Amino acid sequence: MTSLRILMITAEYAPLAKTGGLADMVAGLSAQLAACGHDVRVVMPRYRGLERTADTEAALKLGTHAGSGSSPVALDGTHPPFDLLCGSTDTGPTIYQVDAPAFFSGSTIYGGGDAEALRFALLSHAALKLCQLLGWAPHIVHCHDWHASLAPLLLNAHQLHEPLFRDANSVLTIHNIGYQGVFPAALADKLGLADPAPLLTTGKSEVASVNFLRAGIAAADALTTVSPTHASEVLTPEYGKGLDGLLRQRRNRLVGILNGVDYTRWDPASDHRLPRNYSAGDIAGKLVCRSELRKRSGLAAAGHVPVLGMVSRLAAQKGIELVLDALPPFLRSGACQAVVLGEGDPPYAEALQQLAVELPGQFAFIPAHSETIARLIFAGSDAFLVPSLYEPCGLTQMYALRYGSVPIVRDTGGLHDTVSHFEPHAGTGTGSVFRDADTGGLSWAISEVLGWYQQASAWQRLRHNGMTADFSWAHQTPHYLTLYRRLAGIAAQAS
Ligand code: ADP
Ligand code: GLC
């Protein structure tokens, strides 16, 4: 087998730095590629201000100093230094952290504002610099989201004179087209590019601005998004967020590859954060998890009343408004209880908090980012809400399936590709799927679930279907390997 040299460039990597699915996806794919024998090196920022936990300490052992440089990105007229720290993970890939205190000292991963452009421009520069310092020639430079979208441009420029990169190919994965890295045009000259023109938008009706993702899409050798259905969606004006025209031009470079789940980390039978473990074959522990969830979130002790869960960034994308409209009648009638864990847009947080005040014991809102509570919700809930307006892939519905919580999803993107509507007579399907992004659609999907819940054997079948579905990275990684090998001109092989 020819082992591939793969450079991953990312803003997030679980559990070291995570706000959402990007972190899980890059960590899961990288681990599986490394397990297949490939040389995977991940470059990410060293976020000095992030809280360290036992998990993050265990996940990365920082060791050697791999080199240093001075930032090609200008900050207040200077070019501050950065170091590259090398560490090993318990899952295989080697991690390099860009340690640049002038850029990455905040207490959060994303800081907003114009500084964000400078920070993530440095990430791409530092990643390619690392290859030069190591004399390491990647076959594939795999860039994730807008934060790494400068790398394909830099790689193309380097290839004109740097033999190390002669055979390298760039892949840009669009995890979320709703976040493009758009900044004032005046920043273009500060980002360390010999020719900043490709970074600037040129549309006649638009005020010129820097758009990282657009530039990356134009420059990358291959483009992926995180589910087959979403790969078709982004070609349409409804989902393309202004980039659909460019994506249609480059559609022969675009492929949709469904995300996977790292079942060594997401398994109710071994998850050390749960009060009691369980599996599809021995479900008793799930009731213990539900009691604990009720206790921890302040829901009333109740007998045969299902608990609906939701773990989500509080952003318009996630259909929070639909939840706020559709859920209260079910809660008021006592047909179900619900708990939402999430952080994000303050108006959503306030509305959810208000609902919790109105319906104590029936509805709980936990405004936090907590891996432990998230997992307790997957395990302790009976059904799980993912009513997204758009969803490139979505991981929470896959975690819910694994943990035996029946997903209630809108028929879009990766939700379409991972959940099918339950047919009680045939015994097929894994969740409740609604089409229209309106209150009626979600209400219907919730009432379907509440109806099935009353039929013990149908419910067991439905839950079992979900728990035994396989969305592992072992299934999905070969699709990336096929793409990588095609780009690298290496014939397809067994693993
Ligand atoms: P997105 O990346 O769009 O946020 P995904 O479904 O792909 O959506 O991934 C979300 C990830 O973030 C999941 O692992 C989910 O459990 C996690 N998550 C979201 N909000 C929270 C939170 N408040 N606390 C803990 N984990 C969260
Ligand atoms: C994005 C998307 C989500 C996807 C995740 C990981 O944040 O919103 O659908 O699962 O990236 O690819």
Coordinates of N, CA and C in Angstrom, one line a residue, residues 294 302-307 327-338 359 361-362 450 453-454:
R294 N -33.1 14.0 34.1 CA -34.2 14.8 34.7 C -33.7 15.5 35.9
A302 N -41.1 11.8 36.1 CA -42.4 11.5 35.5 C -42.3 10.0 35.0
G303 N -43.4 9.4 34.9 CA -43.3 8.0 34.5 C -43.2 7.8 33.0
H304 N -44.3 7.5 32.3 CA -44.2 7.2 30.9 C -44.4 8.4 30.0
V305 N -43.5 9.4 30.3 CA -43.6 10.6 29.5 C -42.2 10.8 28.8
P306 N -42.2 10.9 27.5 CA -40.9 10.9 26.8 C -40.2 12.3 27.0
V307 N -38.9 12.2 27.1 CA -38.1 13.5 27.1 C -37.5 13.7 25.8
L327 N -42.9 23.5 20.0 CA -42.8 22.6 21.2 C -43.8 23.0 22.3
P328 N -44.0 24.3 22.6 CA -44.8 24.6 23.8 C -46.1 23.9 24.0
P329 N -46.9 23.8 22.9 CA -48.2 23.1 23.1 C -48.1 21.7 23.6
F330 N -47.1 21.0 23.1 CA -46.8 19.6 23.6 C -46.4 19.6 25.1
L331 N -45.6 20.6 25.4 CA -45.1 20.7 26.8 C -46.3 21.0 27.7
R332 N -47.1 22.0 27.3 CA -48.2 22.4 28.1 C -49.2 21.3 28.4
S333 N -49.4 20.5 27.3 CA -50.4 19.4 27.5 C -49.8 18.2 28.3
G334 N -48.5 18.3 28.6 CA -47.9 17.2 29.4 C -47.6 16.0 28.5
A335 N -47.6 16.1 27.2 CA -47.4 15.0 26.3 C -45.9 14.6 26.3
C336 N -45.0 15.6 26.6 CA -43.6 15.3 26.7 C -42.9 16.4 27.5
Q337 N -41.7 16.1 27.9 CA -40.8 17.1 28.5 C -39.7 17.3 27.5
A338 N -38.9 18.4 27.7 CA -37.8 18.7 26.8 C -36.7 19.4 27.5
L359 N -42.5 27.2 32.1 CA -42.8 25.8 32.2 C -41.8 25.0 33.0
G361 N -40.1 22.4 35.3 CA -40.3 20.9 35.4 C -40.7 20.2 34.1
Q362 N -41.2 21.1 33.1 CA -41.5 20.5 31.8 C -40.5 20.8 30.8
L450 N -44.5 10.9 19.3 CA -45.3 10.7 20.6 C -46.2 9.5 20.4
Y453 N -44.3 6.3 20.5 CA -43.8 6.0 21.8 C -44.8 5.2 22.6
Q454 N -46.1 5.4 22.3 CA -47.2 4.7 23.0 C -47.3 3.3 22.7

